[in-house]
Short mmCIF file of C-alpha atoms in Angstrom, two decimals:
data_model
loop_
_atom_site.label_atom_id
_atom_site.label_comp_id
_atom_site.label_asym_id
_atom_site.label_seq_id
_atom_site.Cartn_x
_atom_site.Cartn_y
_atom_site.Cartn_z
CA MET I 1 29.89 7.48 -95.02
CA LYS I 2 27.91 4.28 -95.15
CA ILE I 3 25.16 4.27 -92.65
CA SER I 4 23.51 0.73 -91.10
CA ARG I 5 20.13 0.23 -90.49
CA THR I 6 18.95 -2.89 -88.34
CA ARG I 7 15.45 -2.97 -88.44
CA LEU I 8 13.26 -4.26 -85.21
CA ASN I 9 11.28 -7.09 -85.49
CA LEU I 10 8.38 -5.97 -83.70
CA ARG I 11 6.62 -9.32 -83.90
CA ILE I 12 9.51 -10.34 -81.24
CA VAL I 13 10.42 -7.04 -79.01
CA ILE I 14 6.53 -6.36 -78.26
CA PRO I 15 6.09 -9.64 -76.72
CA VAL I 16 9.06 -10.11 -74.86
CA ALA I 17 8.50 -5.82 -73.63
CA LEU I 18 5.10 -7.05 -72.42
CA MET I 19 6.68 -10.36 -70.35
CA SER I 20 9.03 -7.83 -68.56
CA ILE I 21 6.48 -5.05 -67.40
CA ALA I 22 4.42 -7.96 -66.03
CA SER I 23 6.94 -9.72 -64.33
CA VAL I 24 7.51 -6.43 -63.02
CA VAL I 25 3.91 -5.89 -61.56
CA LEU I 26 3.60 -9.06 -60.53
CA SER I 27 6.29 -8.84 -57.92
CA PHE I 28 4.90 -6.03 -56.50
CA VAL I 29 1.69 -7.74 -56.05
CA PRO I 30 2.82 -9.93 -53.02
CA LEU I 31 4.32 -7.05 -50.83
CA ILE I 32 1.03 -4.94 -51.66
CA LYS I 33 -1.13 -7.65 -50.09
CA ALA I 34 1.23 -8.19 -47.57
CA GLU I 35 0.55 -3.98 -46.63
CA ARG I 36 -2.94 -4.43 -47.15
CA GLN I 37 -2.89 -7.68 -44.55
CA THR I 38 -1.23 -5.80 -41.80
CA VAL I 39 -3.32 -2.92 -41.93
CA LEU I 40 -6.73 -4.75 -42.00
CA SER I 41 -5.48 -7.00 -38.95
CA ALA I 42 -4.10 -3.64 -36.86
CA GLU I 43 -7.33 -2.46 -37.65
CA LEU I 44 -9.53 -4.89 -36.63
CA GLN I 45 -7.10 -5.64 -33.53
CA PRO I 46 -8.42 -4.56 -30.77
CA THR I 47 -6.52 -2.37 -28.21
CA GLU I 48 -5.05 -3.11 -24.61
CA THR I 49 -7.29 -0.02 -23.54
CA GLN I 50 -10.28 -1.38 -25.63
CA THR I 51 -9.62 -5.19 -23.71
CA ASN I 52 -9.06 -3.41 -20.29
CA ASN I 53 -12.17 -1.21 -20.44
CA ALA I 54 -14.19 -4.15 -22.13
CA SER I 55 -12.95 -6.50 -19.04
CA SER I 56 -13.27 -3.80 -16.18
CA PHE I 57 -17.65 -3.18 -17.76
CA ASP I 58 -17.90 -6.87 -16.95
CA GLU I 59 -16.48 -7.42 -13.56
CA ILE I 60 -18.65 -4.10 -12.89
CA ALA I 61 -21.76 -5.08 -14.39
CA TYR I 62 -21.26 -9.06 -12.64
CA TYR I 63 -21.04 -7.19 -9.26
CA GLU I 64 -23.55 -4.95 -9.71
CA GLN I 65 -26.26 -7.40 -10.53
CA VAL I 66 -25.01 -9.43 -6.91
CA ALA I 67 -25.08 -6.21 -5.06
CA GLU I 68 -29.12 -6.08 -6.19
CA GLU I 69 -29.78 -9.94 -5.81
CA PHE I 70 -27.94 -9.55 -2.16
CA MET I 71 -29.53 -6.30 -1.24
CA SER I 72 -33.16 -7.85 -2.39
CA MET I 73 -32.78 -10.28 0.34
CA LEU I 74 -31.73 -7.48 3.32
CA PRO I 75 -34.17 -7.54 6.35
CA THR I 76 -36.46 -4.49 6.64
CA ASP I 77 -34.40 -3.91 9.88
CA LYS I 78 -31.20 -3.29 7.30
CA ARG I 79 -30.32 0.22 5.67
CA VAL I 80 -27.90 0.33 3.08
CA ILE I 81 -25.35 3.35 3.78
CA ALA I 82 -23.20 2.63 0.44
CA ARG I 83 -23.10 0.24 -2.55
CA LEU I 84 -19.26 0.55 -3.46
CA ILE I 85 -18.58 -1.51 -6.69
CA ASP I 86 -15.09 -0.07 -9.14
CA SER I 87 -12.48 -1.98 -10.28
CA VAL I 88 -11.25 -2.18 -6.87
CA ASN I 89 -13.95 -1.94 -4.54
CA HIS I 90 -16.65 -4.77 -3.60
CA HIS I 91 -18.69 -3.88 -0.96
CA ILE I 92 -22.09 -3.09 0.67
CA ILE I 93 -21.86 -1.19 4.22
CA TYR I 94 -25.69 -1.25 5.69
CA TYR I 95 -26.46 -0.74 9.42
CA GLU I 96 -29.18 -1.97 11.96
CA THR I 97 -32.49 -0.13 12.42
CA THR I 98 -33.03 -2.21 15.91
CA GLU I 99 -31.73 -1.50 19.35
CA SER I 100 -28.06 -2.07 19.73
CA PRO I 101 -27.74 -1.39 16.38
CA SER I 102 -24.73 -2.87 14.53
CA CYS I 103 -22.39 -1.76 11.29
CA TYR I 104 -22.05 -3.90 8.43
CA CYS I 105 -19.54 -4.70 5.48
CA TYR I 106 -20.32 -7.01 3.15
CA ASP I 107 -17.44 -8.31 0.72
CA LEU I 108 -19.40 -9.36 -2.56
CA GLU I 109 -16.30 -10.90 -4.01
CA THR I 110 -15.65 -13.40 -0.76
CA GLN I 111 -19.35 -13.33 0.75
CA ASN I 112 -18.28 -12.63 3.86
CA THR I 113 -19.63 -9.98 6.53
CA SER I 114 -17.54 -8.11 8.81
CA VAL I 115 -19.11 -6.23 11.74
CA LEU I 116 -17.89 -2.54 11.26
CA PHE I 117 -19.00 -1.24 15.01
CA GLY I 118 -21.85 -2.34 17.39
CA SER I 119 -22.57 -4.80 20.14
CA GLU I 120 -24.48 -4.74 23.13
CA SER I 121 -21.41 -3.86 25.54
CA GLY I 122 -20.56 -0.43 23.31
CA PHE I 123 -17.24 -0.03 21.01
CA TYR I 124 -14.37 2.59 21.33
CA ILE I 125 -13.28 5.12 18.48
CA ASP I 126 -10.61 6.60 19.93
CA THR I 127 -10.77 6.74 23.79
CA LYS I 128 -14.38 7.14 23.81
CA LEU I 129 -16.81 4.91 24.72
CA LEU I 130 -20.08 4.67 22.91
CA ILE I 131 -22.97 2.60 23.84
CA LEU I 132 -25.52 2.72 21.38
CA ASP I 133 -29.43 2.54 21.69
CA LYS I 134 -30.55 3.28 18.46
CA ILE I 135 -29.16 5.04 15.22
CA ILE I 136 -31.76 7.78 14.43
CA ASP I 137 -30.10 8.58 11.05
CA CYS I 138 -26.79 8.54 8.97
CA ARG I 139 -25.89 10.64 5.71
CA ARG I 140 -23.34 10.06 3.07
CA VAL I 141 -21.62 12.65 2.60
CA GLY I 142 -18.82 11.79 0.13
CA ASP I 143 -16.20 9.10 1.82
CA TRP I 144 -17.59 9.08 4.89
CA ALA I 145 -21.00 8.36 6.84
CA ILE I 146 -22.17 10.25 9.53
CA PHE I 147 -24.48 8.95 12.46
CA ILE I 148 -26.74 9.94 14.86
CA ALA I 149 -27.38 7.94 17.86
CA THR I 150 -28.84 8.21 20.99
CA ASN I 151 -27.25 7.78 24.02
CA ARG I 152 -27.74 4.10 26.03
CA ALA I 153 -24.70 4.60 28.39
CA PRO I 154 -25.74 4.15 31.92
CA GLU I 155 -24.88 7.79 32.78
CA THR I 156 -26.99 9.08 30.06
CA THR I 157 -28.49 12.61 30.98
CA ILE I 158 -30.32 15.27 28.87
CA ASP I 159 -26.81 16.62 28.54
CA ASN I 160 -25.65 13.87 26.09
CA ALA I 161 -28.46 12.40 24.87
CA VAL I 162 -27.19 11.50 21.17
CA HIS I 163 -24.01 10.54 20.04
CA THR I 164 -23.00 11.89 16.64
CA PHE I 165 -19.76 10.36 14.46
CA GLY I 166 -18.38 9.05 11.36
CA LEU I 167 -17.12 6.01 9.46
CA ASN I 168 -14.74 6.10 6.36
CA LEU I 169 -16.53 3.90 3.82
CA PHE I 170 -13.34 2.65 2.57
CA ASP I 171 -10.39 2.57 5.31
CA HIS I 172 -13.66 1.94 7.78
CA SER I 173 -11.45 4.83 10.29
CA MET I 174 -13.68 6.25 12.25
CA ARG I 175 -13.92 9.90 14.30
CA TYR I 176 -16.07 11.18 16.86
CA ILE I 177 -17.58 14.25 16.18
CA ALA I 178 -19.84 15.35 19.66
CA VAL I 179 -21.98 14.16 22.06
CA ALA I 180 -24.98 16.90 22.88
CA ALA I 181 -28.55 17.37 23.48
CA GLU I 182 -30.14 16.62 20.12
CA ALA I 183 -28.96 16.73 16.23
CA TYR I 184 -30.25 16.97 13.12
CA PHE I 185 -29.06 17.55 9.32
CA PRO I 186 -29.82 20.88 8.12
CA ASN I 187 -28.74 20.00 4.65
CA ASP I 188 -26.31 17.27 2.62
CA THR I 189 -23.37 18.88 3.54
CA GLN I 190 -24.24 19.81 7.54
CA LEU I 191 -24.42 18.26 10.55
CA GLN I 192 -26.44 20.71 13.67
CA VAL I 193 -25.59 20.11 16.85
CA THR I 194 -27.46 21.32 20.13
CA ARG I 195 -26.15 20.93 23.32
CA ILE I 196 -27.65 22.56 26.88
CA THR I 197 -25.33 25.50 28.45
CA TRP I 198 -25.52 26.40 32.09
CA HIS I 199 -26.25 30.15 32.55
CA TYR I 200 -26.52 30.58 36.27
CA ARG I 201 -27.94 29.51 39.57
CA SER I 202 -30.79 31.56 41.32
CA LEU I 203 -29.95 33.51 44.24
CA PHE I 204 -33.75 33.41 45.37
CA THR I 205 -34.91 29.69 44.21
CA ASN I 206 -31.65 28.25 43.91
CA GLU I 207 -32.37 26.80 41.17
CA ASP I 208 -30.32 26.11 38.26
CA TYR I 209 -31.46 27.71 34.88
CA TYR I 210 -29.81 26.61 31.65
CA GLY I 211 -29.68 28.01 27.86
CA THR I 212 -28.97 25.79 24.92
CA GLU I 213 -26.40 26.53 22.06
CA SER I 214 -25.88 25.49 18.23
CA THR I 215 -23.32 24.61 16.03
CA ALA I 216 -23.06 23.63 12.57
CA TYR I 217 -20.32 21.01 11.43
CA ASP I 218 -19.47 21.72 7.76
CA LEU I 219 -19.05 17.71 6.96
#
């Protein structure tokens, strides 16, 4: 049997093979480059959360600055109860230390002031009419501001010398707590109220004798 042999011309085969390999490699370069650009773009592109957080931070920082400027211009007879600044609220709540005091809400966004309670003729909490002389103390407890104020109503006696009541700092609703002879805050979460109670009338002198009872309200 005759075997035929074919000789390869290496001078031709090797360059052709190298050109084929180079062609295959070059065809993958655009794909690799595109994939890398996609990855880099994803890494550099801020997420929605990051964008929202940056926007929220800038807004809060702006209103904090406006609040500082407003508070610096308040007269000395005004007391700030709360500075409410977040993504929803932009308010400052403050009250007067003068006679016949009022309480106000300043909107940092609209720069408008509204009266929350007060006036010389008094104001109502439900059916209770309060005519205040002075606000002698105020304490913030969570969402509420609790006030102690002296009574200026015509029928004021030692039995009802002070009013105690609360104001919700966010929805501006109010609740009456008690009328008493005196009241104070023993700590940050309690209101102590002292009432005068009648004990008995003396058979010999026909005089009334009174005592006191104290009640602690958890705020």
